[in-house]
Coordinates of C-alpha atoms and ligand atoms in Angstrom, one line a residue:
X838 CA -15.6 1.1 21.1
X839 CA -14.5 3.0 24.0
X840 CA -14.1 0.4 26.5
X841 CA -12.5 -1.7 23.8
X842 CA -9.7 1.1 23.0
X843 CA -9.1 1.5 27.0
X844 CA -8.6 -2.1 27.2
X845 CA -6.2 -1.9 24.5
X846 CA -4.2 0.5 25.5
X847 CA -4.5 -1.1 29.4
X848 CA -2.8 -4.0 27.5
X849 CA -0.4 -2.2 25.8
X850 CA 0.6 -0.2 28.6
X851 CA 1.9 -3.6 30.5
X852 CA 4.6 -3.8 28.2
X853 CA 3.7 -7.4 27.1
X854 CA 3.8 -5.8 23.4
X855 CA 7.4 -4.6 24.3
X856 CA 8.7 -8.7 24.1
X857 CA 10.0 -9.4 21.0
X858 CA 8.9 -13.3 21.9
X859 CA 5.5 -12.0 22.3
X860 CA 5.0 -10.2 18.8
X861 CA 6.8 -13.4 16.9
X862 CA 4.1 -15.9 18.7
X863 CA 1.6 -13.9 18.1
X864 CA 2.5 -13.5 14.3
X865 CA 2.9 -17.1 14.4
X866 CA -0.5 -17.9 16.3
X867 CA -1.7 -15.6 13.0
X868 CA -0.4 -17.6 10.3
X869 CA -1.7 -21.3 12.2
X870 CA -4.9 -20.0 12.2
X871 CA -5.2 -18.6 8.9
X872 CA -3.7 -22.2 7.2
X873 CA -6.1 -24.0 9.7
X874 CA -9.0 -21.9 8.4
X875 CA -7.8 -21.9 5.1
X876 CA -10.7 -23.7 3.0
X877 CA -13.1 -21.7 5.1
X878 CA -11.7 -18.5 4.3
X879 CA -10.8 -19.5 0.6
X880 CA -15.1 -20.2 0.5
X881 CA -15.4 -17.1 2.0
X882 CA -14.0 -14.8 -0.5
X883 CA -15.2 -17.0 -3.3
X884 CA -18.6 -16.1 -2.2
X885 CA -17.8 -12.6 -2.7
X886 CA -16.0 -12.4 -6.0
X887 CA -15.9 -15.4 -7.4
X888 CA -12.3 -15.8 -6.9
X889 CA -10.6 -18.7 -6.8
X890 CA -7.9 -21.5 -4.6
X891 CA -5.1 -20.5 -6.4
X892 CA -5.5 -16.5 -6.7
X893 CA -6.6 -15.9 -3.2
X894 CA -2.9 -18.2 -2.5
X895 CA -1.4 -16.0 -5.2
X896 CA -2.6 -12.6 -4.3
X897 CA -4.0 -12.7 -0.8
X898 CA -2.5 -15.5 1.8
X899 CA 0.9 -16.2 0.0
X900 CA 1.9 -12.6 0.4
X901 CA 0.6 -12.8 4.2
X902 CA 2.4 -15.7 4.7
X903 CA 5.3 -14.3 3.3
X904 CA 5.0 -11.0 5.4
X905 CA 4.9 -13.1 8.4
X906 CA 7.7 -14.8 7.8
X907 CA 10.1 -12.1 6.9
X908 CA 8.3 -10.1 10.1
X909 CA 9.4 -13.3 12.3
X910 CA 13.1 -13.8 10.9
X911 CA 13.9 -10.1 10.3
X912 CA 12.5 -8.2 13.8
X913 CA 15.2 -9.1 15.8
X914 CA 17.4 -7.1 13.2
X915 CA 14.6 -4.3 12.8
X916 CA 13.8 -3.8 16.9
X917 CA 17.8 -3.8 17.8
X918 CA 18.5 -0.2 18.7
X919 CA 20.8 1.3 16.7
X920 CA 24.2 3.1 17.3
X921 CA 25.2 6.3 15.7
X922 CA 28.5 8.5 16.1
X923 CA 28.5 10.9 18.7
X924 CA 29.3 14.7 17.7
X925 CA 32.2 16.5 19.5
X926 CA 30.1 18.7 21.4
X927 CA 28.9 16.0 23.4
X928 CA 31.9 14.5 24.1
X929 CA 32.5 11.8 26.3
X930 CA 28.6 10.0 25.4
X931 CA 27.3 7.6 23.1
X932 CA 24.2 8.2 20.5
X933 CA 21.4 5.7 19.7
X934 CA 18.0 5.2 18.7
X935 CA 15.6 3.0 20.0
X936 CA 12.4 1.8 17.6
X937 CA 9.4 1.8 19.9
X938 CA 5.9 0.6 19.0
X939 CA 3.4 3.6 19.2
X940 CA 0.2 2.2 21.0
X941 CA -3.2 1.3 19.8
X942 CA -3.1 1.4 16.5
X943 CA -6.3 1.5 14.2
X944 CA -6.7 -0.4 10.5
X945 CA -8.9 0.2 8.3
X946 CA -9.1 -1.6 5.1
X947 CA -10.4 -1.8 1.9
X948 CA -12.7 -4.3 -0.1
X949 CA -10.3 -5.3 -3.5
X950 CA -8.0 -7.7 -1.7
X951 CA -10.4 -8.0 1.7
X952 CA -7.6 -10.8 3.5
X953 CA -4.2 -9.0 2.3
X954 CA -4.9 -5.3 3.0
X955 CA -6.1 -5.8 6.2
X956 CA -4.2 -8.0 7.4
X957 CA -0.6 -6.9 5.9
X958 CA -0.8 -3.6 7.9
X959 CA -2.0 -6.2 11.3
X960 CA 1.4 -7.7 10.8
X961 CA 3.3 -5.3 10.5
X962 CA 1.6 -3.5 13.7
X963 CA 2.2 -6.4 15.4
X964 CA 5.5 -6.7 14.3
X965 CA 6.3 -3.1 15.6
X966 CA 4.9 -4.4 19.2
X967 CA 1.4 -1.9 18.9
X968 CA -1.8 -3.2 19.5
X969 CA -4.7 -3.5 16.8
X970 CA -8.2 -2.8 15.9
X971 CA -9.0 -4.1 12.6
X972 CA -11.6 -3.0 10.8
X973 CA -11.9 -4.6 7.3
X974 CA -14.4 -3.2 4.5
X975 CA -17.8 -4.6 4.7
X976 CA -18.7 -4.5 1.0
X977 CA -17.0 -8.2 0.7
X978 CA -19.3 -9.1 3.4
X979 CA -18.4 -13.0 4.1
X980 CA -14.9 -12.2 4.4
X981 CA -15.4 -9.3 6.5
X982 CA -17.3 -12.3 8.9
X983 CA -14.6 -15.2 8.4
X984 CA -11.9 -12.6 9.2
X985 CA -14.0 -11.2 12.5
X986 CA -14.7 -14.7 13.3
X987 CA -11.6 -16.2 13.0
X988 CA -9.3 -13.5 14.7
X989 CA -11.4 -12.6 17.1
X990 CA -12.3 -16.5 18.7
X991 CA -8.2 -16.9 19.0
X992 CA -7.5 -13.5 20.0
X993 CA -7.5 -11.6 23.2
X994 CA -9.3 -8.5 22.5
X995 CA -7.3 -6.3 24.3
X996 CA -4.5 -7.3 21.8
X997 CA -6.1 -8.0 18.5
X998 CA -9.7 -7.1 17.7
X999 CA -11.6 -7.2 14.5
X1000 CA -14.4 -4.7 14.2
X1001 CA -17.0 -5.1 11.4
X1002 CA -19.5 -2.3 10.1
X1003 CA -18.9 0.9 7.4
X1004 CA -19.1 4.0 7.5
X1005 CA -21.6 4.6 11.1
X1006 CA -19.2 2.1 12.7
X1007 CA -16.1 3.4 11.3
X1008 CA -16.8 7.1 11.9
X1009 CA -17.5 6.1 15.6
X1010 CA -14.1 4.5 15.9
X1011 CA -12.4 7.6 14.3
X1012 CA -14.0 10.2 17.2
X1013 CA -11.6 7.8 19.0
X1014 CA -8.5 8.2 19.9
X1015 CA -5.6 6.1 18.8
X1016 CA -2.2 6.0 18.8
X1017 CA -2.1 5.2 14.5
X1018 CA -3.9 4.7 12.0
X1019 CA -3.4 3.2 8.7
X1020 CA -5.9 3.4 6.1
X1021 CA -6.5 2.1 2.4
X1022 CA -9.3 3.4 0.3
X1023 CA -10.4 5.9 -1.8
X1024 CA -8.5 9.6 -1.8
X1025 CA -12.0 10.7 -0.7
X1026 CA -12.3 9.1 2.7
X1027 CA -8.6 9.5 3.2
X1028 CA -9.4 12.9 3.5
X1029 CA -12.4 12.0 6.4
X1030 CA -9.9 9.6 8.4
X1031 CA -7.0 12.4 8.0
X1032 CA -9.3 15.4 9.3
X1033 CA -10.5 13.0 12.2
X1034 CA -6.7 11.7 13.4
X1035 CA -5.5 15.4 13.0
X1036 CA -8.1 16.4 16.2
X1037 CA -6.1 13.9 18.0
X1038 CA -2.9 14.1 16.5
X1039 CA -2.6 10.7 15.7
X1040 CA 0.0 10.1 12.8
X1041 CA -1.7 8.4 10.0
X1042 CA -0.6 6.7 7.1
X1043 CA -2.7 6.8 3.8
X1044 CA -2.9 3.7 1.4
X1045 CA -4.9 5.5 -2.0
X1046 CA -5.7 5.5 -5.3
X1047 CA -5.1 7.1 -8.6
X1048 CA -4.7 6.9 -12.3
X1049 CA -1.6 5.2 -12.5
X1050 CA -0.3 5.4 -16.3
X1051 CA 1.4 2.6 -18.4
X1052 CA 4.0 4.4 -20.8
X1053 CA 5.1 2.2 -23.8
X1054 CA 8.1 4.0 -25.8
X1055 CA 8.8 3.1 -29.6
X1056 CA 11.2 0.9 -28.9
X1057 CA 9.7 -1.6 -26.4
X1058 CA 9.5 -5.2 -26.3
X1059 CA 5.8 -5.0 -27.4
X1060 CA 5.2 -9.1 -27.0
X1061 CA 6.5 -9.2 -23.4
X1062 CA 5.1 -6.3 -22.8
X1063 CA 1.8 -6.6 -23.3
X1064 CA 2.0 -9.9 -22.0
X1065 CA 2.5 -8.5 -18.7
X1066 CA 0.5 -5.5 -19.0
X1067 CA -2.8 -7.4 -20.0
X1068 CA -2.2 -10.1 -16.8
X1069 CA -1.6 -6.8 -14.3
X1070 CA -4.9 -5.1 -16.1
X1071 CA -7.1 -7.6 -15.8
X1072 CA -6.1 -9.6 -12.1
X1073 CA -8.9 -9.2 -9.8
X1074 CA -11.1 -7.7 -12.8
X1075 CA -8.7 -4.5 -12.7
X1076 CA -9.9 -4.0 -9.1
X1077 CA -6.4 -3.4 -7.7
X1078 CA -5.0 0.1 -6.6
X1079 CA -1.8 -0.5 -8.2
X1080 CA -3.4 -1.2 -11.7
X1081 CA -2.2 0.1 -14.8
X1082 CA -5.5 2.1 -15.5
X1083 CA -4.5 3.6 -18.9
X1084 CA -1.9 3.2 -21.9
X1085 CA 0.1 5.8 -23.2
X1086 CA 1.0 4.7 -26.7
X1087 CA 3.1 5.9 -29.5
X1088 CA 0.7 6.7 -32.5
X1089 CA 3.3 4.6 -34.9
X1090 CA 2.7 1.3 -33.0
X1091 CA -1.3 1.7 -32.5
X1092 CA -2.4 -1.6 -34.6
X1093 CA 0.5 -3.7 -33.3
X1094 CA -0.3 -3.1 -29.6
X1095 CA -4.1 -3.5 -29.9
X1096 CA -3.7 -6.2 -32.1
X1097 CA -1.2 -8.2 -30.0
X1098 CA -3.5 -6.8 -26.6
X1099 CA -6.6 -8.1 -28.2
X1100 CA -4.4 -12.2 -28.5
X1101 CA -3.4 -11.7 -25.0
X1102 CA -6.8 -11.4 -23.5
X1103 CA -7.8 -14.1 -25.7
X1104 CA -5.2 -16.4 -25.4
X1105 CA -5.2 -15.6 -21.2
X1106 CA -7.7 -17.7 -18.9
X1107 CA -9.7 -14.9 -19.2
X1108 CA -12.7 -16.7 -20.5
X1109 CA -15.6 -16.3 -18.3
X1110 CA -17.1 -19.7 -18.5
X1111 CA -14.3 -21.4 -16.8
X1112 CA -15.5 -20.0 -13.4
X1113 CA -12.4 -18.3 -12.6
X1114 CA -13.3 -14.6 -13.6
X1115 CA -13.4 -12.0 -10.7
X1116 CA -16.8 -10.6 -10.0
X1117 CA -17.3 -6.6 -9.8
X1118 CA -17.8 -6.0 -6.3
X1119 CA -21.2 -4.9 -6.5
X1120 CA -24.5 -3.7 -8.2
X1121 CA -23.1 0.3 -7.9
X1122 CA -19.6 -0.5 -9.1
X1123 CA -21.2 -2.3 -12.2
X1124 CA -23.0 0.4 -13.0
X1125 CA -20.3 3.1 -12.8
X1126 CA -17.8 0.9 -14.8
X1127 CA -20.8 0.5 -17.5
X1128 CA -21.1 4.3 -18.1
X1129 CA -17.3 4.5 -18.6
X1130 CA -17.7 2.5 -21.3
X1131 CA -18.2 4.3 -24.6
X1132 CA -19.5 1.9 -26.9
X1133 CA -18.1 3.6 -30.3
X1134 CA -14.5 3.4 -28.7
X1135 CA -14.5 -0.6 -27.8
X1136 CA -12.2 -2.5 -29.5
X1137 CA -12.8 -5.6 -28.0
X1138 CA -14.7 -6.8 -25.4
X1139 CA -17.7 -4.6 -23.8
X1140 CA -20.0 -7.4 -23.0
X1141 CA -21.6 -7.0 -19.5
X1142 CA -23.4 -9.8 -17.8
X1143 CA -25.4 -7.9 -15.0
X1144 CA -26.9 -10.9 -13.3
X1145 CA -23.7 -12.3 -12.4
X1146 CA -21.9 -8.7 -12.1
X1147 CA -19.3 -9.7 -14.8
X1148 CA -17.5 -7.3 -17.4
X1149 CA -15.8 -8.5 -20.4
X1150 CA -11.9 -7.7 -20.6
X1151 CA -12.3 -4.5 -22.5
X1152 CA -9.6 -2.6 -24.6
X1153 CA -10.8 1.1 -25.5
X1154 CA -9.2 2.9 -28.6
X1155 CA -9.1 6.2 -29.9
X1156 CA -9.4 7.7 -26.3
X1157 CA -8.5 11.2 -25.3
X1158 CA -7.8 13.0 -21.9
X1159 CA -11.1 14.2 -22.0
X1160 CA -13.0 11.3 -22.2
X1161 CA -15.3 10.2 -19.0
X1162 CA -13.0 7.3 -18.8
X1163 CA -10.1 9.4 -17.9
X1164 CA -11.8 11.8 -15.6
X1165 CA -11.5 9.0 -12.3
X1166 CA -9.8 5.9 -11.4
X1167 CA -11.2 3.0 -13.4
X1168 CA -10.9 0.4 -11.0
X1169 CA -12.0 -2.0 -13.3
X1170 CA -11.5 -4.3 -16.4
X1171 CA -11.6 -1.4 -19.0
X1172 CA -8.2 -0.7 -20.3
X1173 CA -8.4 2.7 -22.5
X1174 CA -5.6 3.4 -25.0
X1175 CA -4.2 7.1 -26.1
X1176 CA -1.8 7.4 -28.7
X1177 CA 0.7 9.9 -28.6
X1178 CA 3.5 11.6 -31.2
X1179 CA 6.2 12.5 -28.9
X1180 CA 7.2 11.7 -25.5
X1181 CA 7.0 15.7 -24.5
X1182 CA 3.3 15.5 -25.0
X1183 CA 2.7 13.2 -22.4
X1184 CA 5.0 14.2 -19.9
X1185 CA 2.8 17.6 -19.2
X1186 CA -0.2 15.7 -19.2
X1187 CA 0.9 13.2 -16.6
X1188 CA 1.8 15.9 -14.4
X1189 CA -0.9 18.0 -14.8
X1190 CA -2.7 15.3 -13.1
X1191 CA -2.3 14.2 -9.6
X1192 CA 0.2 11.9 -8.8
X1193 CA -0.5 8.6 -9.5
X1194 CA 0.1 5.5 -7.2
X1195 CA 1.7 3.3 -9.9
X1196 CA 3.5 4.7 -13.0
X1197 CA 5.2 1.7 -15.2
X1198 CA 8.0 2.1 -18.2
X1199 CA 7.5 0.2 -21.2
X1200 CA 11.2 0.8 -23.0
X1201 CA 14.4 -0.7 -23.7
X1202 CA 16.4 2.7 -23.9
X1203 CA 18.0 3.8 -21.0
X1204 CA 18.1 7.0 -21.9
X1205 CA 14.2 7.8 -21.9
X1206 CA 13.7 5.3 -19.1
X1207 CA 16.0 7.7 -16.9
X1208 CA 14.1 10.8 -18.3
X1209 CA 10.6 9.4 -17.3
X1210 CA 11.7 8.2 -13.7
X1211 CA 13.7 11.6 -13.5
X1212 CA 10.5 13.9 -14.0
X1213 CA 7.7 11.8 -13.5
X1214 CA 6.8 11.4 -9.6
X1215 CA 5.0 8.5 -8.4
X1216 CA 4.5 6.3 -5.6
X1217 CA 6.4 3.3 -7.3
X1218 CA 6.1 1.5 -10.0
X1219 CA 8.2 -0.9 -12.6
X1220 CA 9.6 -0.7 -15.8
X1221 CA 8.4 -3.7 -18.8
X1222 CA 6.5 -4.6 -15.8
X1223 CA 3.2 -4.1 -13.8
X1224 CA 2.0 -4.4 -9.9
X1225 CA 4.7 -7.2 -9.6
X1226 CA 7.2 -4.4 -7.5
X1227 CA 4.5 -5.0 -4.8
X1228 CA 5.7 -8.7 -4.2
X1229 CA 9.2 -7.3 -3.2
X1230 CA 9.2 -6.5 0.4
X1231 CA 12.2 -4.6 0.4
X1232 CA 10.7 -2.0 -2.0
X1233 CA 8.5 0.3 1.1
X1234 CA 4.5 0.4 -0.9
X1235 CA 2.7 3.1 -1.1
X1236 CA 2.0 6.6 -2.7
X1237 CA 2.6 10.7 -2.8
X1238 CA 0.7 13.3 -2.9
X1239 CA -3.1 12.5 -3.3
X1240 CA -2.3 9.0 -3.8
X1241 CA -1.1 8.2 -0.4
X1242 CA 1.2 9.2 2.6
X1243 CA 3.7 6.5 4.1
X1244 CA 4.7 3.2 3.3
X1245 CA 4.6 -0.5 3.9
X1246 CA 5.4 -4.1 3.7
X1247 CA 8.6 -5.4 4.9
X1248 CA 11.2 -3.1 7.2
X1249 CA 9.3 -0.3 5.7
X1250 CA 5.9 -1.5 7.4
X1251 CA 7.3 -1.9 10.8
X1252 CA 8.6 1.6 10.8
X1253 CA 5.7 2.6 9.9
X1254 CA 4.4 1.2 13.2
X1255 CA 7.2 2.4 15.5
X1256 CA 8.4 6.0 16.8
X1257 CA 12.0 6.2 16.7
X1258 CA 13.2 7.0 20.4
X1259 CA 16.8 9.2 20.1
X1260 CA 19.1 9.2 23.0
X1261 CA 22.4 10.8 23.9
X1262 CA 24.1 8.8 26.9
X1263 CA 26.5 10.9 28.6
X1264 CA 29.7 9.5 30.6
X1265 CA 30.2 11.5 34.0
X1266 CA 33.8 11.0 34.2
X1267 CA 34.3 14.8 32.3
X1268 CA 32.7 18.2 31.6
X1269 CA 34.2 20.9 29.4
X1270 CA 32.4 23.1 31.4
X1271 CA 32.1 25.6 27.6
X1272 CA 28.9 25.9 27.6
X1273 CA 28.5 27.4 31.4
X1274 CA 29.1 31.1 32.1
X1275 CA 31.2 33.3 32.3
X1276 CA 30.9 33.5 28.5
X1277 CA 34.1 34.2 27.2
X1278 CA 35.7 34.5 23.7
X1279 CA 38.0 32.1 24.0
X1280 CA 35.1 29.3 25.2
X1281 CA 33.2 30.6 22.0
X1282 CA 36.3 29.4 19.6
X1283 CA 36.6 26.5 21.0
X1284 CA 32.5 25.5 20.7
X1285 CA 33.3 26.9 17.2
X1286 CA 35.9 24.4 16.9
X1287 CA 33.8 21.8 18.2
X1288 CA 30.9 22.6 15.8
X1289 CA 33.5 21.8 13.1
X1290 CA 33.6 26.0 11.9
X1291 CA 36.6 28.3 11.8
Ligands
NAD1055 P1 -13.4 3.4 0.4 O1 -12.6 4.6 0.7 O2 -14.8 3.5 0.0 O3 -13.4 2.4 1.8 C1 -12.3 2.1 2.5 C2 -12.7 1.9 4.0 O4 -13.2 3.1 4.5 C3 -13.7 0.8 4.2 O5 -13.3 0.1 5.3 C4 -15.0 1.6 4.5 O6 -15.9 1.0 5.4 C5 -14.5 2.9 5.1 N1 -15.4 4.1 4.7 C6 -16.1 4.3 3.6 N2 -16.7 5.5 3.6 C7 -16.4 6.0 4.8 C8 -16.7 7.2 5.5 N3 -17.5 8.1 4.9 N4 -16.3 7.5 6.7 C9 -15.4 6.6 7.3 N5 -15.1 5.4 6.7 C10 -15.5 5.1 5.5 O7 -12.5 2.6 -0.6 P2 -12.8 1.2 -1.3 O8 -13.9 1.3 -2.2 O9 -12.8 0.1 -0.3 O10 -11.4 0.9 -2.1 C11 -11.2 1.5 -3.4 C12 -10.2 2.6 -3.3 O11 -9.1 2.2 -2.5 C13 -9.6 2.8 -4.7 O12 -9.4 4.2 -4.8 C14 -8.2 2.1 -4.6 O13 -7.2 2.6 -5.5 C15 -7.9 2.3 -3.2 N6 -6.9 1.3 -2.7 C16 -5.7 1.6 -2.4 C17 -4.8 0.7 -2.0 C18 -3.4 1.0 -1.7 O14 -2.7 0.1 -1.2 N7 -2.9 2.2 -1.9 C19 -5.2 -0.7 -2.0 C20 -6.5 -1.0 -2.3 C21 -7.4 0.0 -2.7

């Protein structure tokens, strides 16, 4: 690991990072080899979860692609240093700021989306002109060895390095130091990778979890709604960080919406036998998810096929905040269901909790739709939608509070990646000479003057 790091940062101190040119062939060196090694890798992480051509397009490669893309038109724009006005103190200079990458930076991802959370963050490193050290999760272990494989054959290790293992492996890259590090996972090792980059102080940012709530309001388009509720719910199984993990429902509307809920999953390709159903990642997931489930509160679904680590869509009723269901992140296809009788019941509880990653707005009235956004905090969400604000690169991802620090995708990802260098350029054609001594009263009104004060 050592060696490796000092390599890196050997590299990056040649300033062949620093090339714009550089950064846009290597992003586009990335997205050849990913398109040449496309039905490998689409094998890969079907072997895993059982997921299929068109998701792993939909939710893993097209929004690399896409990254790539915007990283490759837009970083000429993004890198250009910027002008800002000058105050009068400073008179005669000019003001800018320079973005500059920030060194060896370190990724560490997570298993749910194994190709597009670890290698979003690369991009956008390498957009920024840093160096990287990928480490993706090994729970989706063929991926994990397609993506080491593949990057690191085309790659030169001193630039771009995939390193595979878990927690030994990881724990000895974090006694390391780097220049970054970005991290997605669980609040719980967020906490480990924060405590290790603070004895370096390495900035970090921190892509989490939570129990990220979906508010439907009396008035809401119930059909569309739930149309798109159910489809955010149950992609990937409900193994997405940005899921809506539980319904907040007004008690008026209960039958409708479980009713309508209950079609959608039907009517969905859902149905397991078609081969297209996302697997649970593994034997100790399965488990946990099963004894969430409290069988006298299913109101459809519940089966669990063990064998082939499959779970059922499942819509829970009746469910209150105390419920074990409600006591962590589901990360799974269980969607539970609390009614409510007023709005100002469920504002409290929301923020009694921690702050969710995702919150989304089921309403057509302005009014309450302003209220919600105004009070609730979040790390970002969508209103008579869900997880779609993620496909919009201009919108920076990511959460507050214990559900994250920082942001990404798009500009936001490449400042993410870069320190911001601020520079005053003075002229030497003229001094004021106020600030020198003798101190006088009459060069204090005049700074005074200067600073814009009576
Ligand atoms: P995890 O925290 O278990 O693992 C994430 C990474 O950390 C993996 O690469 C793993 O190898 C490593 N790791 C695990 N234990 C470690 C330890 N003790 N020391 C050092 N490294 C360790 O998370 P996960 O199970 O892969 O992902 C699920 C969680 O991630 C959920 O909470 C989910 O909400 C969150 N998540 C967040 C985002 C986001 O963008 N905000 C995206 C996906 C998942």
């Amino acid at each position: 690991m050592k060696s490796l790091i000092d390599q890196q940062r050997a590299f990056f101190n040649s300033n062949q990072t620093k090339d714009l040119k550089f950064r846009i062939g290597q992003l586009q060196k990335l997205k050849s080899l990913l398109l040449s090694n496309q039905n490998r890798l689409n094998e890969a992480i079907y072997k895993d979860f059982g997921k299929s051509p068109f998701e792993t397009f939909t939710n893993e490669f097209g929004l690399v692609f896409l990254d790539i893309d915007e990283a490759c038109s837009k970083l000429r724009k993004w890198a250009k240093r910027k002008r800002v006005r000058t105050n009068w103190v400073n008179f005669p200079a000019k003001s800018y700021i320079i973005p500059e990458p920030l060194g060896v930076s370190l990724i560490i991802g997570a298993w749910n989306y194994p190709y597009q959370l670890s290698l979003a963050p690369a991009i956008a490193a390498i957009a920024a002109g840093n160096t990287v050290i990928l480490k993706p999760s090994e729970l989706p272990l063929n991926t994990s060895n397609i993506l080491a494989e593949v990057i690191n054959t085309a790659f030169d290790p001193a630039f771009f390095h995939v390193v595979e293992g878990g927690i030994e492996e990881t724990t000895a890259l974090l006694e390391e130091r780097f220049d970054k590090i970005f991290f997605t996972g669980s609040t719980n090792v967020g906490r480990i990778v924060y405590q290790a980059a603070a004895k370096h102080l390495t900035p970090v940012t921190l892509e989490l979890g939570g129990k990220s709530p979906a508010i439907f309001t009396e008035d809401a388009n119930f059909k569309m709604g739930i149309k798109r509720l159910i489809w955010a719910k149950f992609l990937n199984s409900g193994q997405t960080c940005i899921a809506p993990d539980y319904v907040l429902l007004p008690k008026s509307r209960k039958n409708e919406f479980l009713e309508l809920a209950k079609a959608e999953i039907e009517q969905a390709s859902y149905s397991i036998e078609n081969g297209n159903y996302i697997r649970i990642i593994n034997d100790k997931n399965l488990e946990r998810l099963k004894n969430l489930i409290d069988p006298d509160k299913v109101y459809s679904g519940g089966e669990i096929r063990e064998g082939q680590r499959i779970i059922q869509p499942t819509l829970m009723h009746n469910v209150t905040f105390n419920d074990a269901i409600m006591q962590e992140e589901i990360f799974g296809p269980i969607l539970p269901v609390i009614t409510y009788d007023s709005l100002d019941e469920v504002i409290p509880e929301i923020k009694k909790r921690e702050k969710p990653l995702s919150c989304y707005l089921f309403t057509t009235n302005s009014s309450i739709r302003d209220k919600l956004l105004h009070e609730l905090s979040f790390g970002g969400g969508a209103i008579n939608e869900a997880v779609m604000h993620i496909s919009n690169s201009r919108l920076p991802f990511g959460g507050v509070g214990q559900s994250g620090t920082g942001s990404y995708h798009g500009e936001a990802g490449f400042r993410t990646f870069s320190h911001y260098k601020s520079i005053l350029q003075k002229a030497t054609w003229f001094e004021t000479n106020l600030k020198y001594s003798p101190y006088s009263e009459g060069k204090l009104k005049w700074i005074r003057r200067l600073m814009g004060m009576k």
